[in-house]
Coordinates of C-alpha atoms in Angstrom, one line a residue:
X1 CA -104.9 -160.9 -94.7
X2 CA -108.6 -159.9 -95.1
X3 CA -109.6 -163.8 -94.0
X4 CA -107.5 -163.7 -91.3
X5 CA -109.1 -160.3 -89.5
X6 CA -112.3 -162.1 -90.6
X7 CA -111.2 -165.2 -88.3
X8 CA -110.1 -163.4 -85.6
X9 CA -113.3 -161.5 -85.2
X10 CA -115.4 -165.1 -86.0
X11 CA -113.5 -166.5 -82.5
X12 CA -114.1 -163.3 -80.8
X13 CA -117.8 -163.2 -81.3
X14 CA -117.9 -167.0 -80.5
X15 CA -116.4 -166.2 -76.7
X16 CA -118.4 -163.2 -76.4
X17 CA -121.5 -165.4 -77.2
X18 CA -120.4 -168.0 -74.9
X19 CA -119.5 -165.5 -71.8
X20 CA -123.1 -164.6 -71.7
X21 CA -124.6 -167.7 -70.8
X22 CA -123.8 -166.6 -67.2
X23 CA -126.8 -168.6 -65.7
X24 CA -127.6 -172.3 -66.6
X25 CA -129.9 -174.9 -65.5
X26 CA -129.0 -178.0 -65.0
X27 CA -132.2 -180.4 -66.0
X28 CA -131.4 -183.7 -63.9
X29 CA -130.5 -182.2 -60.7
X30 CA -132.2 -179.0 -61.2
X31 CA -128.8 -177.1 -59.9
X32 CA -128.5 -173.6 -61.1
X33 CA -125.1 -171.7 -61.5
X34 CA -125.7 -167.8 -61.3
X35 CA -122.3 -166.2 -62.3
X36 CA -123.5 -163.1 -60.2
X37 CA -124.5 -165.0 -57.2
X38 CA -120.8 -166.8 -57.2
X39 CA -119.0 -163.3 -57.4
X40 CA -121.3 -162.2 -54.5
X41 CA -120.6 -165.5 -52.7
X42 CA -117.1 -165.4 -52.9
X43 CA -116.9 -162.2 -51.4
X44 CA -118.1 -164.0 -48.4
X45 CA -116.0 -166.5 -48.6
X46 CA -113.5 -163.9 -48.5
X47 CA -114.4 -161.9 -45.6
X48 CA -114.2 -164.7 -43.4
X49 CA -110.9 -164.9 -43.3
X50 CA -110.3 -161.4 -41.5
X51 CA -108.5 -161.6 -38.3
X52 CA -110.1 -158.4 -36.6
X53 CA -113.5 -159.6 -35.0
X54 CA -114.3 -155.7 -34.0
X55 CA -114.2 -155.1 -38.1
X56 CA -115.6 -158.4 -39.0
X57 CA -118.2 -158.7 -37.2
X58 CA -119.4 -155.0 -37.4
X59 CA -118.9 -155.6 -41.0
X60 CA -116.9 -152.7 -41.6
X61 CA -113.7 -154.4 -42.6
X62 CA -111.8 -153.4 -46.3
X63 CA -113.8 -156.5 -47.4
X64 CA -117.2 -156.2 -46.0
X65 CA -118.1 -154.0 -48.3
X66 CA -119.5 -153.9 -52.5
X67 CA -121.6 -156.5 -53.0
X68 CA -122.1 -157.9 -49.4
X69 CA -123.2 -154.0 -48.2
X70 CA -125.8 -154.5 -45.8
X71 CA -125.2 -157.8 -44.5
X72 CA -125.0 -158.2 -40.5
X73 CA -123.8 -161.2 -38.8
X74 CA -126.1 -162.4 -36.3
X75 CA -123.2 -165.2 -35.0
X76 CA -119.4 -165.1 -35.5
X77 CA -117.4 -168.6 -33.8
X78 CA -113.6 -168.8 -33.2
X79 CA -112.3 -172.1 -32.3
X80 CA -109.1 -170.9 -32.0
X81 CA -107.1 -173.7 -30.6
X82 CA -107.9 -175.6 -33.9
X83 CA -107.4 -172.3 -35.7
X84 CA -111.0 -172.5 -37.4
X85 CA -113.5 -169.0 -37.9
X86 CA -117.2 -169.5 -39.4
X87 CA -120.0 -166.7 -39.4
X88 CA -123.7 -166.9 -39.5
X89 CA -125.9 -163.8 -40.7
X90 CA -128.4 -162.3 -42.9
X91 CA -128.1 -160.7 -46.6
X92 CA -131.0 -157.9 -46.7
X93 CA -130.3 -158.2 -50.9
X94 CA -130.1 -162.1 -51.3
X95 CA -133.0 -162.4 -48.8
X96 CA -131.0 -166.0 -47.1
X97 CA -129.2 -166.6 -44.3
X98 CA -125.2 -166.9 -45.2
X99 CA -122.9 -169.2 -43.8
X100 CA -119.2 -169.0 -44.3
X101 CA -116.0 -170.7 -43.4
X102 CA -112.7 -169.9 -43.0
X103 CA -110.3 -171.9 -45.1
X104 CA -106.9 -172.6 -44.0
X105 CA -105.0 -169.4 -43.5
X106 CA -102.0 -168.3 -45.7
X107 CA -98.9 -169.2 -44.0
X108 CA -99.4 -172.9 -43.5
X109 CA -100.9 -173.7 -46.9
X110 CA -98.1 -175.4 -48.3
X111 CA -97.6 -177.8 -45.3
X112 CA -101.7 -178.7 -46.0
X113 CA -101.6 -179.1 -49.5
X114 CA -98.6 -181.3 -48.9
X115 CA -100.8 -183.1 -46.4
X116 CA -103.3 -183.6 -48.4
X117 CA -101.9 -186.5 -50.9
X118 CA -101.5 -188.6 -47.9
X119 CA -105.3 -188.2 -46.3
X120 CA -107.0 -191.6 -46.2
X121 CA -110.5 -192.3 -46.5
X122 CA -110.5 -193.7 -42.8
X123 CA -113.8 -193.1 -40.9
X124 CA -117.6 -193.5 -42.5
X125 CA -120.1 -190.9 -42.9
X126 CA -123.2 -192.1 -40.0
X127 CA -126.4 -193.7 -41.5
X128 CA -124.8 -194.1 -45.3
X129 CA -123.2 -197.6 -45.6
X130 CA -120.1 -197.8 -47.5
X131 CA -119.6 -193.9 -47.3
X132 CA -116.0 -193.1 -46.3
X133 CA -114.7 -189.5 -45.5
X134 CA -111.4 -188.2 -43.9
X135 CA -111.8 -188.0 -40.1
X136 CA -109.7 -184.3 -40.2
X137 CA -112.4 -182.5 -42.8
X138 CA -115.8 -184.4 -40.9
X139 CA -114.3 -183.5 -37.4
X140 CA -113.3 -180.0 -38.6
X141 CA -117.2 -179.4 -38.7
X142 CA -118.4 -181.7 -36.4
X143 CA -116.4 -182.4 -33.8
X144 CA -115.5 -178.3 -32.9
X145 CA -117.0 -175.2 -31.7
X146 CA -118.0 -174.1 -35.0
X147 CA -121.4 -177.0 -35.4
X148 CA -123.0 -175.8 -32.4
X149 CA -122.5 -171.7 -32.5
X150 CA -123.8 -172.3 -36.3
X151 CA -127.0 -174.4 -35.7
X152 CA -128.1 -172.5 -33.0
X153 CA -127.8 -169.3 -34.9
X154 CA -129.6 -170.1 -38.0
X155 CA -132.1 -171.8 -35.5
X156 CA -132.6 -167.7 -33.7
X157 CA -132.4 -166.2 -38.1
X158 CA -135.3 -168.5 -39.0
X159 CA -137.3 -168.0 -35.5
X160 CA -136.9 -164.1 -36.5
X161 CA -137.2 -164.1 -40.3
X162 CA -139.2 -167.4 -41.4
X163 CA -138.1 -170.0 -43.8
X164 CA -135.3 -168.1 -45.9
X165 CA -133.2 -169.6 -48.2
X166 CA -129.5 -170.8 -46.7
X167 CA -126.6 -170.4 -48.6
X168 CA -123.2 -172.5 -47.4
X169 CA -119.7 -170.8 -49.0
X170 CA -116.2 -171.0 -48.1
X171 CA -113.1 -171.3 -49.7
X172 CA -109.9 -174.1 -49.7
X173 CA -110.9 -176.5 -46.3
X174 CA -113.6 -173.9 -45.1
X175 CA -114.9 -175.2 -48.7
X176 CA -115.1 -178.5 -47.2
X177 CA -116.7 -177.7 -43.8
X178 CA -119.3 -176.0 -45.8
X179 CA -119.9 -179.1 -47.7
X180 CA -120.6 -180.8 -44.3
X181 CA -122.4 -178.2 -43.1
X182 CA -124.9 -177.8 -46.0
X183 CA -125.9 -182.1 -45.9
X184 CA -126.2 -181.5 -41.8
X185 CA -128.8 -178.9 -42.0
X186 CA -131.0 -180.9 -44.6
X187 CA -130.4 -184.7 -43.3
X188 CA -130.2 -184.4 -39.6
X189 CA -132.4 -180.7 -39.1
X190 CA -134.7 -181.1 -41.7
X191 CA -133.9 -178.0 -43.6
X192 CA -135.4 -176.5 -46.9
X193 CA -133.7 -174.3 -49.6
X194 CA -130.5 -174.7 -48.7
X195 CA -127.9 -174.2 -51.3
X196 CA -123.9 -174.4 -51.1
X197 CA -121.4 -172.9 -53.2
X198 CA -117.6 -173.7 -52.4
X199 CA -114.3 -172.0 -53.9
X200 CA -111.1 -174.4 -54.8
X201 CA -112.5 -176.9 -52.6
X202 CA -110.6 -180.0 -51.7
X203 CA -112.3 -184.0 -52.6
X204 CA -114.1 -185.2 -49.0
X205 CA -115.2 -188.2 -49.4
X206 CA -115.6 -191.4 -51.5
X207 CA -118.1 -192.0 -54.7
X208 CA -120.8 -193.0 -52.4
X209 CA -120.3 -190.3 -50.2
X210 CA -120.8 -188.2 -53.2
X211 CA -124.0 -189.8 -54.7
X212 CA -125.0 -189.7 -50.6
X213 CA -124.2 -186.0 -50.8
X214 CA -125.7 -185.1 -54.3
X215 CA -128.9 -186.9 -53.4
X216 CA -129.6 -184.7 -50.6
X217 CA -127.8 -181.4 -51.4
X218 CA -128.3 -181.2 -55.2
X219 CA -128.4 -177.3 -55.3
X220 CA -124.5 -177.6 -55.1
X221 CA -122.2 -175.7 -56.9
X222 CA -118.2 -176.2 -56.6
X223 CA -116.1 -173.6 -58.4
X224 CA -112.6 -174.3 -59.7
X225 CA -110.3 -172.2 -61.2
X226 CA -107.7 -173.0 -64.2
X227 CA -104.7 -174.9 -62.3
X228 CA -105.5 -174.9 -58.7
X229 CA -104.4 -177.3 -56.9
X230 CA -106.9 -178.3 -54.0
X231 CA -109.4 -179.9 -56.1
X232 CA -107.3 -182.3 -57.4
X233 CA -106.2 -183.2 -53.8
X234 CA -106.4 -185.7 -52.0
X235 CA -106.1 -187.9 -55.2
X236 CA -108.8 -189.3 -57.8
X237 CA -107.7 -192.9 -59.1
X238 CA -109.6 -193.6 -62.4
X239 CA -109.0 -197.5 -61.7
X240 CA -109.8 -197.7 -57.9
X241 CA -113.0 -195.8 -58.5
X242 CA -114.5 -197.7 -55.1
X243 CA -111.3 -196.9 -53.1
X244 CA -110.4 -193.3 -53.6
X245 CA -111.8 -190.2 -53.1
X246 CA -114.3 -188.9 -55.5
X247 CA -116.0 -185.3 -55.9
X248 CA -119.4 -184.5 -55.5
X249 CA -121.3 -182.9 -58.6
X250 CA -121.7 -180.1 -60.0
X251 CA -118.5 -178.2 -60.4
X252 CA -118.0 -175.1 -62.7
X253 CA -114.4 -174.6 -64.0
X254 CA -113.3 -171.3 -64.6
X255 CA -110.8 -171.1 -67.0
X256 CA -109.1 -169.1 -69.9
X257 CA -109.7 -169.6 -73.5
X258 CA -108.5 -168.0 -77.0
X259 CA -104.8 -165.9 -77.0
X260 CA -103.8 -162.3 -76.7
X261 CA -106.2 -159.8 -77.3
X262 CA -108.9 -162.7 -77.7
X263 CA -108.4 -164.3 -74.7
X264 CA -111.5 -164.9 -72.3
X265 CA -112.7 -166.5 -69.2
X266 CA -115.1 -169.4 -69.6
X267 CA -117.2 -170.6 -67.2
X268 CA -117.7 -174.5 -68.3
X269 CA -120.6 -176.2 -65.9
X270 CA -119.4 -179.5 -65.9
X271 CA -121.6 -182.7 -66.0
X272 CA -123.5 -184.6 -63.5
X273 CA -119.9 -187.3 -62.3
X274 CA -118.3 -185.0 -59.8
X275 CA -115.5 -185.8 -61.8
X276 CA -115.6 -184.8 -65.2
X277 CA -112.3 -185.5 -67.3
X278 CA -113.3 -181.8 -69.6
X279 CA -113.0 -180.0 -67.1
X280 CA -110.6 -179.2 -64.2
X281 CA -109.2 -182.9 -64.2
X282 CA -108.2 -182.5 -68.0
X283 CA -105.0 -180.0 -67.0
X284 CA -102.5 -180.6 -64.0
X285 CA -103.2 -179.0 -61.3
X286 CA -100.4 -177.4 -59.6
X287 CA -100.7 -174.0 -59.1
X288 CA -101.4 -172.5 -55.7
X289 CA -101.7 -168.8 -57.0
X290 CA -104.8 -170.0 -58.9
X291 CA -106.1 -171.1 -55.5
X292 CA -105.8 -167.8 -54.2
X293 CA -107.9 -165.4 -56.6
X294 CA -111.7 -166.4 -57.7
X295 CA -113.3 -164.2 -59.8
X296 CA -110.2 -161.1 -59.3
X297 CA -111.5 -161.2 -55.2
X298 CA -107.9 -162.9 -53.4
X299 CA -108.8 -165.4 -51.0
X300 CA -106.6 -166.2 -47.6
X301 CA -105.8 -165.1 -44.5
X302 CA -103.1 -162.3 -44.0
X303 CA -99.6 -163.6 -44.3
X304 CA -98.2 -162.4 -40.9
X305 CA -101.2 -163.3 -39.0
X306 CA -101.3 -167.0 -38.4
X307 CA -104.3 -168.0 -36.5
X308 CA -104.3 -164.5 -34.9
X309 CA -107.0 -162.7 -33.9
X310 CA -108.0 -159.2 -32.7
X311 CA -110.9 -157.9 -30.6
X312 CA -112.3 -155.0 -29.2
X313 CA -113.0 -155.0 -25.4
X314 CA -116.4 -153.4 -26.6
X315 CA -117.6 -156.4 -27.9
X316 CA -117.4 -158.5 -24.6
X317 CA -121.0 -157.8 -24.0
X318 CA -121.8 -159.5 -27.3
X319 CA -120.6 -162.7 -26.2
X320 CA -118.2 -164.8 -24.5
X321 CA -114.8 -166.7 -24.6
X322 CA -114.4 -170.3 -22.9
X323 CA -111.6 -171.8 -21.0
X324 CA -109.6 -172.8 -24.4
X325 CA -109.5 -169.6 -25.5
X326 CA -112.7 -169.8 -28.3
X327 CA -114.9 -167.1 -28.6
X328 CA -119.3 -166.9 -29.5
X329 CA -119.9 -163.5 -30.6
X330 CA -124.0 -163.0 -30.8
X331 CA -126.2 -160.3 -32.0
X332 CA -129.3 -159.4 -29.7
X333 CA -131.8 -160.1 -32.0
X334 CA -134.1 -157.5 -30.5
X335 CA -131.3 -154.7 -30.7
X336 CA -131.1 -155.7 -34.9
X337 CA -131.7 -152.8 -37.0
X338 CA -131.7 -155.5 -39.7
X339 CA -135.6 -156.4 -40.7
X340 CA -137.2 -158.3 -43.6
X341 CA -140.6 -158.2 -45.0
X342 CA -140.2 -162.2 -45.3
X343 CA -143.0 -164.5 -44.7
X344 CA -143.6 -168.2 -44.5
X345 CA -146.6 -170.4 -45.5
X346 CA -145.4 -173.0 -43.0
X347 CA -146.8 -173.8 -39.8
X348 CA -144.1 -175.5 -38.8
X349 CA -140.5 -174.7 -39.4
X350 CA -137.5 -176.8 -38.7
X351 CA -134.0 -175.3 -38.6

């Protein structure tokens, strides 16, 4: 009985010794995962999914709040005839301009997941040969109002704050259009210091998309959770490795070890493949609940609210809304209460 109590409390110092290796360095890519960082992150990948641009963009919605206190969003974009939301602002604490994306919102996510094992790798990514991506997740980013409203705000952050860090989030497909977002900013405007960090985030592209994307984004984190589903979507086949989709590196899998009262969550940084059989690919993924929830904070839109939005008429002098229907919301720079003591040893800064 005696070795037994002994056992127990052998395994439960073991997973209280591994929980505390909350930040790790990985040598070759020189990526690091900050477990406090990811629950601040998600958070903002959280808050982008509120429907009431008055509260959102005021940040004084139920989720604006904890660990994103402070923050101000200098540019919030609704494409709302492709049902997509992004915002652009500054984090006082984290001293970097955020970026976030919407994700797909709650009451058609069945109906994409189901989409998503039939998504071919059908158009290629411009200046990398043989790198295929899905024409739906590039254009999402590319081809709508949301590439625009966010490069020309975080061209105004870093005229008014320097050469700040960037940090990409979203969750689900706003996952993805933070993916394309992050390798814009450094390959085709030249930016520094910019990190991205997705939640449950869907494969994009092929294997050399990924070692395209790694090479130039390698301060890349994607976080997966136990059983969700997305990642494992659209499909990964082991013997087509040139002809399927393939994830980009480095993901950290959040999942549950030990039983009962020993139980624990373990946050396993995986290795350098993008698709590392230990890890999220070594148990079926099938749950959509484990989709919705990263680190306790619930991700998704509201279930009643399908691409709804609400605004206040006061915040017409913030910005506009164009013939479809989209709307720019933009903070007056000169009006921002927000400052930071942030300077750059660079002459000349690129966006």
């Amino acid at each position: 009985m005696e070795g037994r109590v002994l056992l127990k409390g052998v395994i439960f110092m073991c997973l209280i010794a591994c929980s505390t290796a909350r930040e790790l360095k990985v040598k070759d890519q020189g990526t690091i995962y900050n477990h406090t960082l990811a629950t601040i992150l998600v958070e903002y990948a959280a808050s982008v999914y509120v429907s009431d641009l008055t509260e959102l963009f005021t940040w004084t919605c139920p989720k604006c709040n904890d660990l994103t206190k402070g923050f101000q969003i200098l540019e919030l974009i609704v494409d709302v005839k492709r049902c997509l939301q992004a915002f652009v602002g500054v984090a006082p604490d984290l001293k970097a301009i955020v970026i976030a994306f919407r994700g797909t919102q709650g009451t058609s996510i069945q109906n994409w997941i189901a989409d998503l094992y039939w998504k071919q790798l059908d158009i290629e990514y411009p200046g990398m040969e043989d790198a295929m991506v899905h024409h739906g997740f590039y254009s999402a980013y590319h081809n709508t109002t949301l590439r625009p409203g966010v490069l020309s705000a975080v061209e105004s952050a870093k005229e008014q704050y320097g050469d700040i860090p960037i940090m990409v989030t979203g969750h689900s497909m706003g996952g993805a259009m933070a993916a394309f977002c992050g390798l814009d900013l450094t390959v085709n405007y030249g930016s520094r210091n910019v990190s991205v960090m997705t939640f449950g985030q869907p494969r994009i592209g092929n294997a050399a998309f990924a070692s395209y994307y790694s090479k130039w984004v390698p301060n890349t984190i994607r976080v997966t959770h136990e059983h969700d589903i997305v990642p494992h979507l659209p499909p990964y086949y082991y013997y087509f490795p040139q002809k399927t989709y393939h994830h980009f590196p480095r993901e950290v899998w959040l999942h549950n070890l030990g039983f009962g009262l020993l139980s624990y969550t373990v946050e396993k940084v995986c290795d350098d493949s993008g698709e590392d059989p230990s890890c999220s690919r070594s148990v079926a993924g099938r749950s959509i609940k484990d989709h919705l929830t990263y680190y306790g904070v619930r991700l998704g839109g509201e279930e009643s609210g399908f691409c709804k939005i609400v605004m206040d008429d006061r915040l017409a002098a913030y910005g506009k809304v164009d013939v479809d229907g989209n709307v720019n919301l933009s903070r007056d720079f000169s009006a921002s209460v927000l400052r930071m003591n942030v300077e750059s040893n660079e002459e000349g800064r690129s966006i």
